[in-house]
Coordinates of N, CA, C and O and ligand atoms in Angstrom, one line a residue:
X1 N 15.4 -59.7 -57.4 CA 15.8 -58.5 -58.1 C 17.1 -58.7 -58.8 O 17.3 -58.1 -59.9
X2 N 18.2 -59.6 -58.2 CA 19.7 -59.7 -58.8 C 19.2 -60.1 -60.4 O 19.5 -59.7 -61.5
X3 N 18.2 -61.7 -59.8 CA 18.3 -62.4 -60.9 C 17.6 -61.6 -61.9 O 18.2 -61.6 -62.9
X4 N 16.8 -61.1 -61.9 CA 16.5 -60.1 -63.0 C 17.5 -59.5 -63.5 O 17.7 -59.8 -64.7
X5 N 18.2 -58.6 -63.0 CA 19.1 -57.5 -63.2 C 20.0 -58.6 -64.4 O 20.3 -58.4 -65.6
X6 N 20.2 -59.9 -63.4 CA 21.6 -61.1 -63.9 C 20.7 -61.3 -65.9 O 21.3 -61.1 -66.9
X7 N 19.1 -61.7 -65.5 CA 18.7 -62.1 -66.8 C 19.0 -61.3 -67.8 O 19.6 -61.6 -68.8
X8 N 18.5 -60.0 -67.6 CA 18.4 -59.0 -68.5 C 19.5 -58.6 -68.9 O 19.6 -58.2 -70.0
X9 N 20.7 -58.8 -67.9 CA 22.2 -58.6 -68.5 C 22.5 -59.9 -69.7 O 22.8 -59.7 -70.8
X10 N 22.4 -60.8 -69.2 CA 22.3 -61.6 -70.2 C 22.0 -61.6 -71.5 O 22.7 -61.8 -72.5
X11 N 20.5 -61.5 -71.4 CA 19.6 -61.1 -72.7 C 20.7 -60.0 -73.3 O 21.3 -60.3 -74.3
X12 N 20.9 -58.7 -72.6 CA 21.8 -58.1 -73.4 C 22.8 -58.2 -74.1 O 23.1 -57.4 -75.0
X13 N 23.7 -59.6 -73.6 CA 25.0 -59.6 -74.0 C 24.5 -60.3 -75.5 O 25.1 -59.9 -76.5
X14 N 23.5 -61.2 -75.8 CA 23.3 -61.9 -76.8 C 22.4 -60.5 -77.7 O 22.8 -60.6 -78.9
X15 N 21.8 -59.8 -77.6 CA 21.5 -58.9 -78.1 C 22.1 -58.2 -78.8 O 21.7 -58.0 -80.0
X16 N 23.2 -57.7 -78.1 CA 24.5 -56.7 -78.3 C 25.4 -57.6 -79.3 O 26.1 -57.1 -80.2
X17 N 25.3 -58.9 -79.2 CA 26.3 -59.8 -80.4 C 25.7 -59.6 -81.6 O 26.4 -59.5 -82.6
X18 N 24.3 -59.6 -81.7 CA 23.2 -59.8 -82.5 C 23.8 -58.0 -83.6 O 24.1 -57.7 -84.8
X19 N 23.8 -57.5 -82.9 CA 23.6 -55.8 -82.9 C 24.8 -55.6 -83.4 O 24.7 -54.5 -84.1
X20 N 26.1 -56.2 -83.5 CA 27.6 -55.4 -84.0 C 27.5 -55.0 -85.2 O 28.3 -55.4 -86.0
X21 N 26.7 -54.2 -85.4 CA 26.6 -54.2 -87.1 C 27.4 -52.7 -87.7 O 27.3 -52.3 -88.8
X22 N 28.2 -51.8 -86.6 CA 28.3 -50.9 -86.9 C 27.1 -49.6 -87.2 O 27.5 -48.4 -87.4
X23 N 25.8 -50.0 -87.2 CA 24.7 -48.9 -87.3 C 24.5 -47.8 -86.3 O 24.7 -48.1 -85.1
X24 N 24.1 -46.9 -86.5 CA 23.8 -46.0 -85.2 C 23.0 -47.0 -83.9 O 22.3 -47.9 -84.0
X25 N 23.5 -46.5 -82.9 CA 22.9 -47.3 -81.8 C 21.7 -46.8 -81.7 O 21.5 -45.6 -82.1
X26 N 20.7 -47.6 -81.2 CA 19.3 -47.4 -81.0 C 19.1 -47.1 -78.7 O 19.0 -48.1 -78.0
X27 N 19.2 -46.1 -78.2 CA 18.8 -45.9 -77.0 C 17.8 -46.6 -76.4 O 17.8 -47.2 -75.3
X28 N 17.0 -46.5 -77.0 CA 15.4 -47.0 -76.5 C 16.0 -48.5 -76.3 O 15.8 -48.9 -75.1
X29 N 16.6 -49.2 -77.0 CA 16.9 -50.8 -77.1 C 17.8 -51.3 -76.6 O 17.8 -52.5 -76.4
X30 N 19.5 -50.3 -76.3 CA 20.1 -50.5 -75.6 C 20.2 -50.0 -74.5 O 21.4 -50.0 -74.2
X31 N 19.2 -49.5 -73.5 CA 18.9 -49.2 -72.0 C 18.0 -50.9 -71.7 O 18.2 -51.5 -70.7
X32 N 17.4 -51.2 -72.5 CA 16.7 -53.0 -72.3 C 18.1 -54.3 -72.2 O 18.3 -55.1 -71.4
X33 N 18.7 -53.9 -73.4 CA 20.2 -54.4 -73.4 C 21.4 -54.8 -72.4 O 22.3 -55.6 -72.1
X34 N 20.9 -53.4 -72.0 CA 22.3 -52.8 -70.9 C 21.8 -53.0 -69.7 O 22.6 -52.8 -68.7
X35 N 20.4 -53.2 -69.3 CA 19.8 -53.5 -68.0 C 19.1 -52.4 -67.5 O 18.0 -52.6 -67.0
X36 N 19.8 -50.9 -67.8 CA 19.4 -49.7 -67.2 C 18.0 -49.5 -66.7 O 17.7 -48.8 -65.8
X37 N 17.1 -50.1 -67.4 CA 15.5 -50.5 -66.9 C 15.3 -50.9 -66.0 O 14.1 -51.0 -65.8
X38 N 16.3 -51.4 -65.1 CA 15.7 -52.3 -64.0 C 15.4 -51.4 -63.0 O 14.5 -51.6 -62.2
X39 N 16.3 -50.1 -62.9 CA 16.4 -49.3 -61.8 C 15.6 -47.8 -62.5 O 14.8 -47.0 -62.0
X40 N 16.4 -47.8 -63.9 CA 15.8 -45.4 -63.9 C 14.5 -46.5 -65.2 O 14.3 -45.6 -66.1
X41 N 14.0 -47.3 -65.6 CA 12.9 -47.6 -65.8 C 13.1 -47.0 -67.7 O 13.9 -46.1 -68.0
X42 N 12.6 -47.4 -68.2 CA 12.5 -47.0 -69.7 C 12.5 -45.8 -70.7 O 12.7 -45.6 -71.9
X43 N 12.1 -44.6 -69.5 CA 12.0 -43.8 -70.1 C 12.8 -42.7 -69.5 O 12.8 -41.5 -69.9
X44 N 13.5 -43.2 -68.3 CA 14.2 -42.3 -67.0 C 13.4 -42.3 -65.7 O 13.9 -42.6 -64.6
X45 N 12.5 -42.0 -65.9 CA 11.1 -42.1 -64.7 C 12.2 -43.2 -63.4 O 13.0 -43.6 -64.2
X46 N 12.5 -43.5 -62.5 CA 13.3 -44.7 -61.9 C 12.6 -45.1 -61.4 O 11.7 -44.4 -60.9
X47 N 12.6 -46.9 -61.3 CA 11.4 -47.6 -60.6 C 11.1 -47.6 -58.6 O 10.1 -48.1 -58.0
X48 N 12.0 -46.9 -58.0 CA 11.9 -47.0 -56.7 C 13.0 -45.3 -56.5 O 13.7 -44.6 -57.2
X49 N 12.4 -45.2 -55.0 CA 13.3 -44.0 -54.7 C 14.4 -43.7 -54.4 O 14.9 -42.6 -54.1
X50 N 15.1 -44.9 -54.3 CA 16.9 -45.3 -54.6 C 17.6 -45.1 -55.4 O 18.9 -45.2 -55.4
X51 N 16.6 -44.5 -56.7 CA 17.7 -44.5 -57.7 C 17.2 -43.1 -58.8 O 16.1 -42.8 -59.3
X52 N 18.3 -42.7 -58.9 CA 17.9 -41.4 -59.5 C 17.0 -41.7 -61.1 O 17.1 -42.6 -62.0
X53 N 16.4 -40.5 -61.0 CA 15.2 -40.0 -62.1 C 16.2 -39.7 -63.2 O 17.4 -39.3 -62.9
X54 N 15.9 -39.8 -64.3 CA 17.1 -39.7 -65.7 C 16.7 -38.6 -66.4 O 17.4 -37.7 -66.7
X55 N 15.2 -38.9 -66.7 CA 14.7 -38.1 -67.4 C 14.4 -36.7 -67.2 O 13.7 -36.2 -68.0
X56 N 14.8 -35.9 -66.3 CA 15.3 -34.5 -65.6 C 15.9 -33.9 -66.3 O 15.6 -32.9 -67.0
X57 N 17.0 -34.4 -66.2 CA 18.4 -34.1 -66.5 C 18.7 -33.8 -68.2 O 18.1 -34.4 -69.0
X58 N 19.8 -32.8 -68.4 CA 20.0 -32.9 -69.9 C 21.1 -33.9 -70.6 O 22.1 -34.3 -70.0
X59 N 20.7 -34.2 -71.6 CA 21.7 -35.3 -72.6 C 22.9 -35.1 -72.2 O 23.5 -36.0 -71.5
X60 N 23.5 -34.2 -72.3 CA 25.0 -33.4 -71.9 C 25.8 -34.0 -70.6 O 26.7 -34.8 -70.6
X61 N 25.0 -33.3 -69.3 CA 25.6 -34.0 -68.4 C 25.4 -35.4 -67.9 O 26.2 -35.8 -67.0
X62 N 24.6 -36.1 -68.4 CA 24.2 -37.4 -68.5 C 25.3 -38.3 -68.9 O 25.5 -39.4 -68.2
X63 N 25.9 -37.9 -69.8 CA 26.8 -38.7 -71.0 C 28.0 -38.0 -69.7 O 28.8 -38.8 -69.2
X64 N 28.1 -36.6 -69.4 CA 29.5 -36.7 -68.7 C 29.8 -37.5 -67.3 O 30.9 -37.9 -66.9
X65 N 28.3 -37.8 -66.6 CA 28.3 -38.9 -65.7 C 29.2 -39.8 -66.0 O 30.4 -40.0 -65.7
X66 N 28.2 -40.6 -67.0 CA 28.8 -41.9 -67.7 C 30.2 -42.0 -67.9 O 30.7 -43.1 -67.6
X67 N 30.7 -41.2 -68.3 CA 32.0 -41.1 -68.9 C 33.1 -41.2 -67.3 O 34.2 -41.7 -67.1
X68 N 31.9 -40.2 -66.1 CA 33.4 -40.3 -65.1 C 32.7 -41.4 -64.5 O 33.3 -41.5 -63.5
X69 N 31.8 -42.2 -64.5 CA 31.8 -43.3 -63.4 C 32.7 -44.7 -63.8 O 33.2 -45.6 -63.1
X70 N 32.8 -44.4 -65.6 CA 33.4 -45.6 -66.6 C 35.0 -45.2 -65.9 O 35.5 -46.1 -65.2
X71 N 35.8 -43.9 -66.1 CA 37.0 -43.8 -65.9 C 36.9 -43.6 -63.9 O 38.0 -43.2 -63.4
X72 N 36.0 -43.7 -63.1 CA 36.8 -43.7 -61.6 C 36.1 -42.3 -61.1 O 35.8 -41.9 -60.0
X73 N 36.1 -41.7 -62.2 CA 36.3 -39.9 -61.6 C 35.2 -40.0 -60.6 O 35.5 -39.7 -59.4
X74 N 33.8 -40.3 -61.0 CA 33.1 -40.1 -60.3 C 32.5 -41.7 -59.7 O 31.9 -42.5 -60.5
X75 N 32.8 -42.1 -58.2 CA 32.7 -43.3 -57.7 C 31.4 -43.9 -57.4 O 30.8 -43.1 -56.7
X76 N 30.7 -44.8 -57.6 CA 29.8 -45.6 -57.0 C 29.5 -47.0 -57.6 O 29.4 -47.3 -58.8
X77 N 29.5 -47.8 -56.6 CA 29.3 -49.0 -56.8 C 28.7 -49.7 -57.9 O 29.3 -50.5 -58.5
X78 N 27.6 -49.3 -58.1 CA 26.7 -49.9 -58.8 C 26.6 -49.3 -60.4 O 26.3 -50.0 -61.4
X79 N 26.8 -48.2 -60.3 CA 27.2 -47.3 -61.8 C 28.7 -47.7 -62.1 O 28.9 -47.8 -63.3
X80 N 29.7 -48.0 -61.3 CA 30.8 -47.9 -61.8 C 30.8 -49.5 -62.6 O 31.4 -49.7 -63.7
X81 N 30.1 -50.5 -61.9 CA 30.2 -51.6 -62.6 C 28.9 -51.6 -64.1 O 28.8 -52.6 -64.8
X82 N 28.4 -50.8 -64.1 CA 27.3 -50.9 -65.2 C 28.4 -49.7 -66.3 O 28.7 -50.1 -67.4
X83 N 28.9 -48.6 -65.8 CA 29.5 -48.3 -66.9 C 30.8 -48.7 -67.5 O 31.4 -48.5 -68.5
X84 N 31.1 -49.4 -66.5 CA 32.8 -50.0 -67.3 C 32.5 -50.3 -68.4 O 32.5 -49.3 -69.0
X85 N 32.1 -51.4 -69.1 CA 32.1 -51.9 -70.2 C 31.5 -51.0 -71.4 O 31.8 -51.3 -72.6
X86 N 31.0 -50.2 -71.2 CA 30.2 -49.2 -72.0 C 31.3 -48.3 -73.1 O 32.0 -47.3 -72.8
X87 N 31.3 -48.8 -74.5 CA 32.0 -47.9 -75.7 C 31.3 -46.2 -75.5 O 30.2 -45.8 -75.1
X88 N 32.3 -45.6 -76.1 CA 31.2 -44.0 -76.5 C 30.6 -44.1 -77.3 O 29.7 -43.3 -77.3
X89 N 30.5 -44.9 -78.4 CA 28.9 -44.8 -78.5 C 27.7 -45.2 -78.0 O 26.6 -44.8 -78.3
X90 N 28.0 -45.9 -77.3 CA 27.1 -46.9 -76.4 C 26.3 -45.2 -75.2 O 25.2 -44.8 -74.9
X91 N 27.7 -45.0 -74.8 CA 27.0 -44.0 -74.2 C 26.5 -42.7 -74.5 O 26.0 -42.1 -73.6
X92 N 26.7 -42.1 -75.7 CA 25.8 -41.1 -76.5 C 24.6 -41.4 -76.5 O 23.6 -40.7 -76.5
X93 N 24.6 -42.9 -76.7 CA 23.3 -43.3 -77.2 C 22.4 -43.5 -76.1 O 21.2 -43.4 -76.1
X94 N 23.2 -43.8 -75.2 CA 22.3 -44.0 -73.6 C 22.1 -42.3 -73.2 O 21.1 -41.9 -73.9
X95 N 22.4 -41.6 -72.7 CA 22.4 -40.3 -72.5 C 21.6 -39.6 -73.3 O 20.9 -39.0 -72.7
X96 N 21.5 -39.6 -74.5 CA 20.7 -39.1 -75.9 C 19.2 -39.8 -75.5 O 18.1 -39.2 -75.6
X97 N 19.3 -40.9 -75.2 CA 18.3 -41.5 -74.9 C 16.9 -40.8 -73.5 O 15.7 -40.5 -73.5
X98 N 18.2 -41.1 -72.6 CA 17.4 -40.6 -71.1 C 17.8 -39.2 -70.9 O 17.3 -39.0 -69.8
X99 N 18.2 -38.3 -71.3 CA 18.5 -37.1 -71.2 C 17.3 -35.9 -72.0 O 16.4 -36.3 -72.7
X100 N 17.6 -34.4 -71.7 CA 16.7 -34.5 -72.5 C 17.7 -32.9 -73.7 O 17.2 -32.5 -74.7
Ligands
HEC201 C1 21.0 -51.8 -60.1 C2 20.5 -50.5 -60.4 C3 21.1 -49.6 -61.5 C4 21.3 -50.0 -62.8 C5 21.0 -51.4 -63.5 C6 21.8 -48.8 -63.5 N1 21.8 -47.8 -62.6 FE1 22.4 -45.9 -63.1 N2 22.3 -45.4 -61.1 C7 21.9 -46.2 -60.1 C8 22.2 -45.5 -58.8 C9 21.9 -46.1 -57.5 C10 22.7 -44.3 -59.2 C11 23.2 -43.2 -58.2 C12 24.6 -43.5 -57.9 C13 25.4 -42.4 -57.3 O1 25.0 -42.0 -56.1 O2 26.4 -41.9 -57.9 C14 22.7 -44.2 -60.6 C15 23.1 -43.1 -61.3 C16 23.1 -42.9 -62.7 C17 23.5 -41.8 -63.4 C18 23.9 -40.4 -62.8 C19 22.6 -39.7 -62.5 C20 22.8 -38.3 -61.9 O3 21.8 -37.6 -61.6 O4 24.0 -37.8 -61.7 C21 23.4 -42.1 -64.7 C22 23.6 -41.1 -65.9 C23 23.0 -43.4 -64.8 N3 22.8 -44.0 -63.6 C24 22.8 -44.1 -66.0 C25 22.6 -45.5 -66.1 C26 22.6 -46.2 -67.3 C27 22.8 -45.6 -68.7 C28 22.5 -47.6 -67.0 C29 22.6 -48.8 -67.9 C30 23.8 -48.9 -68.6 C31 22.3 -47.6 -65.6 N4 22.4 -46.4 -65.1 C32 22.1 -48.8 -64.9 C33 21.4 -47.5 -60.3 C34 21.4 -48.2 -61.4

């Protein structure tokens, strides 16, 4: 499971170099990018019952998650290190994506 998580992060970082082009971000392609698939699955649906369902929820509070797990506000391990690195647009476009 890591090394997946580890590949697909990978795959993403070369992706994301590929991608600097300044264009609107594409969701659908940076949830594959960013790994978020491994766990809330492609569409939000989440692949196991560990990890929360995305697709529920609205765009709005989605993106305010994101925003406090990147700054601390709101703590957890595993989100805190997947949103650090994440620009705002990165996460409009993630939230816009899995939200509804
Ligand atoms: C290794 C598994 C894993 C990966 C990869 C992952 N998440 Fe999560 N995510 C979780 C878990 C576990 C939680 C619940 C954490 C908690 O209790 O706060 C969560 C919670 C969230 C929440 C808050 C949901 C809610 O109902 O409040 C959002 C939003 C979210 N993840 C988005 C993302 C995005 C976007 C990505 C990709 C950048 C991502 N996650 C990558 C496991 C993961």
């Amino acid at each position: 499971m890591h090394k997946i998580v580890f590949r697909i992060g990978l795959l993403g970082a070369a992706l994301g170099l590929v991608a600097c082009g300044g264009e609107t971000l594409d969701g659908a392609a940076l949830v594959q990018e960013k790994g978020c698939v491994a766990c809330h699955g492609v569409d939000g649906k989440a692949v196991a019952m560990i990890y929360p369902n995305l697709n529920i929820q609205w765009e709005e509070y989605l993106r305010k998650q994101l925003i406090a797990y990147r700054s601390g506000e709101r703590q957890n391990a595993i989100m805190g290190a997947q949103a650090m690195s994440l620009t705002d647009d990165e996460i409009r476009a993630l939230a816009a994506h899995y939200g509804q």
